[in-house]
Amino acid sequence: MSVTAQPALLIVATQVVPLQYLALVPGGLWLTVAGLTFGLERRGIGN
């Protein structure tokens, strides 16, 4: 996945998913997702 497409997907996801549901997700899970996303971006840039 290209780096430029990820912000667009994030915007779409936040538009579709209710904010009340997002608020229920533990902060630790968000940190994990952010870490994985960052790792994948770094690996993609490395290639």
Short mmCIF file of the N, C-alpha and C atoms (twelve columns), coordinates in Angstrom:
data_MODEL
# 
_entry.id   MODEL 
# 
loop_
_atom_site.group_PDB 
_atom_site.id 
_atom_site.type_symbol 
_atom_site.label_atom_id 
_atom_site.label_alt_id 
_atom_site.label_comp_id 
_atom_site.label_asym_id 
_atom_site.label_seq_id 
_atom_site.Cartn_x 
_atom_site.Cartn_y 
_atom_site.Cartn_z 
_atom_site.pdbx_PDB_model_num 
ATOM 1   N N  . MET A 1  0.849   -1.192 0.000  1 
ATOM 2   C CA . MET A 1  0.000   0.000  0.000  1 
ATOM 3   C C  . MET A 1  0.884   1.241  0.000  1 
ATOM 4   N N  . SER A 2  0.551   2.181  -0.838 1 
ATOM 5   C CA . SER A 2  1.373   3.378  -0.912 1 
ATOM 6   C C  . SER A 2  1.161   4.254  0.312  1 
ATOM 7   N N  . VAL A 3  2.177   5.007  0.647  1 
ATOM 8   C CA . VAL A 3  2.109   5.873  1.829  1 
ATOM 9   C C  . VAL A 3  1.055   6.952  1.637  1 
ATOM 10  N N  . THR A 4  0.884   7.428  0.395  1 
ATOM 11  C CA . THR A 4  -0.070  8.506  0.138  1 
ATOM 12  C C  . THR A 4  -1.513  8.035  0.267  1 
ATOM 13  N N  . ALA A 5  -1.748  6.738  0.104  1 
ATOM 14  C CA . ALA A 5  -3.113  6.219  0.184  1 
ATOM 15  C C  . ALA A 5  -3.565  6.031  1.624  1 
ATOM 16  N N  . GLN A 6  -2.623  5.845  2.541  1 
ATOM 17  C CA . GLN A 6  -2.991  5.563  3.930  1 
ATOM 18  C C  . GLN A 6  -3.759  6.698  4.603  1 
ATOM 19  N N  . PRO A 7  -3.334  7.966  4.472  1 
ATOM 20  C CA . PRO A 7  -4.127  9.040  5.092  1 
ATOM 21  C C  . PRO A 7  -5.549  9.081  4.550  1 
ATOM 22  N N  . ALA A 8  -5.724  8.839  3.256  1 
ATOM 23  C CA . ALA A 8  -7.060  8.843  2.663  1 
ATOM 24  C C  . ALA A 8  -7.908  7.732  3.258  1 
ATOM 25  N N  . LEU A 9  -7.320  6.547  3.421  1 
ATOM 26  C CA . LEU A 9  -8.050  5.426  4.018  1 
ATOM 27  C C  . LEU A 9  -8.400  5.728  5.462  1 
ATOM 28  N N  . LEU A 10 -7.497  6.381  6.161  1 
ATOM 29  C CA . LEU A 10 -7.749  6.736  7.555  1 
ATOM 30  C C  . LEU A 10 -8.923  7.703  7.646  1 
ATOM 31  N N  . ILE A 11 -8.966  8.671  6.739  1 
ATOM 32  C CA . ILE A 11 -10.068 9.636  6.711  1 
ATOM 33  C C  . ILE A 11 -11.380 8.923  6.435  1 
ATOM 34  N N  . VAL A 12 -11.374 8.015  5.463  1 
ATOM 35  C CA . VAL A 12 -12.587 7.263  5.136  1 
ATOM 36  C C  . VAL A 12 -13.041 6.446  6.335  1 
ATOM 37  N N  . ALA A 13 -12.091 5.797  7.004  1 
ATOM 38  C CA . ALA A 13 -12.431 4.966  8.161  1 
ATOM 39  C C  . ALA A 13 -13.059 5.802  9.264  1 
ATOM 40  N N  . THR A 14 -12.517 6.988  9.507  1 
ATOM 41  C CA . THR A 14 -13.049 7.837  10.573 1 
ATOM 42  C C  . THR A 14 -14.408 8.406  10.191 1 
ATOM 43  N N  . GLN A 15 -14.668 8.543  8.899  1 
ATOM 44  C CA . GLN A 15 -15.975 9.015  8.450  1 
ATOM 45  C C  . GLN A 15 -17.028 7.931  8.609  1 
ATOM 46  N N  . VAL A 16 -16.636 6.684  8.349  1 
ATOM 47  C CA . VAL A 16 -17.590 5.575  8.344  1 
ATOM 48  C C  . VAL A 16 -17.871 5.057  9.748  1 
ATOM 49  N N  . VAL A 17 -16.815 4.900  10.543 1 
ATOM 50  C CA . VAL A 17 -16.964 4.321  11.881 1 
ATOM 51  C C  . VAL A 17 -17.404 5.394  12.877 1 
ATOM 52  N N  . PRO A 18 -18.470 5.125  13.635 1 
ATOM 53  C CA . PRO A 18 -18.947 6.110  14.622 1 
ATOM 54  C C  . PRO A 18 -17.865 6.442  15.644 1 
ATOM 55  N N  . LEU A 19 -17.764 7.708  16.001 1 
ATOM 56  C CA . LEU A 19 -16.747 8.122  16.964 1 
ATOM 57  C C  . LEU A 19 -16.980 7.481  18.323 1 
ATOM 58  N N  . GLN A 20 -18.244 7.197  18.662 1 
ATOM 59  C CA . GLN A 20 -18.534 6.548  19.942 1 
ATOM 60  C C  . GLN A 20 -17.866 5.182  19.996 1 
ATOM 61  N N  . TYR A 21 -17.859 4.467  18.865 1 
ATOM 62  C CA . TYR A 21 -17.223 3.148  18.819 1 
ATOM 63  C C  . TYR A 21 -15.710 3.289  18.950 1 
ATOM 64  N N  . LEU A 22 -15.150 4.291  18.265 1 
ATOM 65  C CA . LEU A 22 -13.705 4.508  18.335 1 
ATOM 66  C C  . LEU A 22 -13.277 4.802  19.766 1 
ATOM 67  N N  . ALA A 23 -14.141 5.503  20.513 1 
ATOM 68  C CA . ALA A 23 -13.814 5.875  21.889 1 
ATOM 69  C C  . ALA A 23 -13.748 4.647  22.792 1 
ATOM 70  N N  . LEU A 24 -14.408 3.556  22.401 1 
ATOM 71  C CA . LEU A 24 -14.422 2.349  23.221 1 
ATOM 72  C C  . LEU A 24 -13.155 1.512  23.056 1 
ATOM 73  N N  . VAL A 25 -12.407 1.764  21.985 1 
ATOM 74  C CA . VAL A 25 -11.202 0.975  21.728 1 
ATOM 75  C C  . VAL A 25 -10.098 1.409  22.689 1 
ATOM 76  N N  . PRO A 26 -9.486  0.454  23.380 1 
ATOM 77  C CA . PRO A 26 -8.418  0.794  24.332 1 
ATOM 78  C C  . PRO A 26 -7.257  1.521  23.655 1 
ATOM 79  N N  . GLY A 27 -6.655  2.454  24.381 1 
ATOM 80  C CA . GLY A 27 -5.534  3.209  23.844 1 
ATOM 81  C C  . GLY A 27 -4.381  2.310  23.430 1 
ATOM 82  N N  . GLY A 28 -4.191  1.213  24.174 1 
ATOM 83  C CA . GLY A 28 -3.101  0.296  23.859 1 
ATOM 84  C C  . GLY A 28 -3.245  -0.302 22.470 1 
ATOM 85  N N  . LEU A 29 -4.493  -0.581 22.092 1 
ATOM 86  C CA . LEU A 29 -4.728  -1.156 20.767 1 
ATOM 87  C C  . LEU A 29 -4.386  -0.140 19.686 1 
ATOM 88  N N  . TRP A 30 -4.747  1.119  19.914 1 
ATOM 89  C CA . TRP A 30 -4.414  2.161  18.940 1 
ATOM 90  C C  . TRP A 30 -2.900  2.301  18.806 1 
ATOM 91  N N  . LEU A 31 -2.195  2.209  19.944 1 
ATOM 92  C CA . LEU A 31 -0.735  2.307  19.889 1 
ATOM 93  C C  . LEU A 31 -0.149  1.143  19.104 1 
ATOM 94  N N  . THR A 32 -0.736  -0.033 19.275 1 
ATOM 95  C CA . THR A 32 -0.265  -1.213 18.547 1 
ATOM 96  C C  . THR A 32 -0.482  -1.037 17.048 1 
ATOM 97  N N  . VAL A 33 -1.674  -0.585 16.682 1 
ATOM 98  C CA . VAL A 33 -1.990  -0.367 15.266 1 
ATOM 99  C C  . VAL A 33 -1.065  0.693  14.680 1 
ATOM 100 N N  . ALA A 34 -0.859  1.777  15.431 1 
ATOM 101 C CA . ALA A 34 0.022   2.844  14.956 1 
ATOM 102 C C  . ALA A 34 1.447   2.324  14.769 1 
ATOM 103 N N  . GLY A 35 1.890   1.493  15.706 1 
ATOM 104 C CA . GLY A 35 3.234   0.929  15.610 1 
ATOM 105 C C  . GLY A 35 3.386   0.027  14.398 1 
ATOM 106 N N  . LEU A 36 2.380   -0.815 14.160 1 
ATOM 107 C CA . LEU A 36 2.429   -1.713 13.003 1 
ATOM 108 C C  . LEU A 36 2.399   -0.917 11.704 1 
ATOM 109 N N  . THR A 37 1.548   0.106  11.655 1 
ATOM 110 C CA . THR A 37 1.447   0.934  10.451 1 
ATOM 111 C C  . THR A 37 2.771   1.632  10.180 1 
ATOM 112 N N  . PHE A 38 3.371   2.181  11.243 1 
ATOM 113 C CA . PHE A 38 4.659   2.860  11.102 1 
ATOM 114 C C  . PHE A 38 5.719   1.890  10.609 1 
ATOM 115 N N  . GLY A 39 5.724   0.683  11.168 1 
ATOM 116 C CA . GLY A 39 6.691   -0.330 10.763 1 
ATOM 117 C C  . GLY A 39 6.537   -0.708 9.300  1 
ATOM 118 N N  . LEU A 40 5.290   -0.852 8.859  1 
ATOM 119 C CA . LEU A 40 5.046   -1.210 7.464  1 
ATOM 120 C C  . LEU A 40 5.463   -0.079 6.539  1 
ATOM 121 N N  . GLU A 41 5.216   1.171  6.954  1 
ATOM 122 C CA . GLU A 41 5.623   2.309  6.139  1 
ATOM 123 C C  . GLU A 41 7.138   2.358  6.017  1 
ATOM 124 N N  . ARG A 42 7.826   2.144  7.143  1 
ATOM 125 C CA . ARG A 42 9.284   2.175  7.126  1 
ATOM 126 C C  . ARG A 42 9.841   1.081  6.224  1 
ATOM 127 N N  . ARG A 43 9.229   -0.093 6.302  1 
ATOM 128 C CA . ARG A 43 9.695   -1.213 5.483  1 
ATOM 129 C C  . ARG A 43 9.433   -0.917 4.003  1 
ATOM 130 N N  . GLY A 44 8.299   -0.294 3.714  1 
ATOM 131 C CA . GLY A 44 7.969   0.046  2.325  1 
ATOM 132 C C  . GLY A 44 8.934   1.080  1.768  1 
ATOM 133 N N  . ILE A 45 9.283   2.065  2.596  1 
ATOM 134 C CA . ILE A 45 10.220  3.095  2.159  1 
ATOM 135 C C  . ILE A 45 11.609  2.493  1.972  1 
ATOM 136 N N  . GLY A 46 11.956  1.535  2.828  1 
ATOM 137 C CA . GLY A 46 13.265  0.890  2.738  1 
ATOM 138 C C  . GLY A 46 13.441  0.149  1.424  1 
ATOM 139 N N  . ASN A 47 12.339  -0.381 0.887  1 
ATOM 140 C CA . ASN A 47 12.421  -1.088 -0.386 1 
ATOM 141 C C  . ASN A 47 12.517  -0.074 -1.501 1 
# 
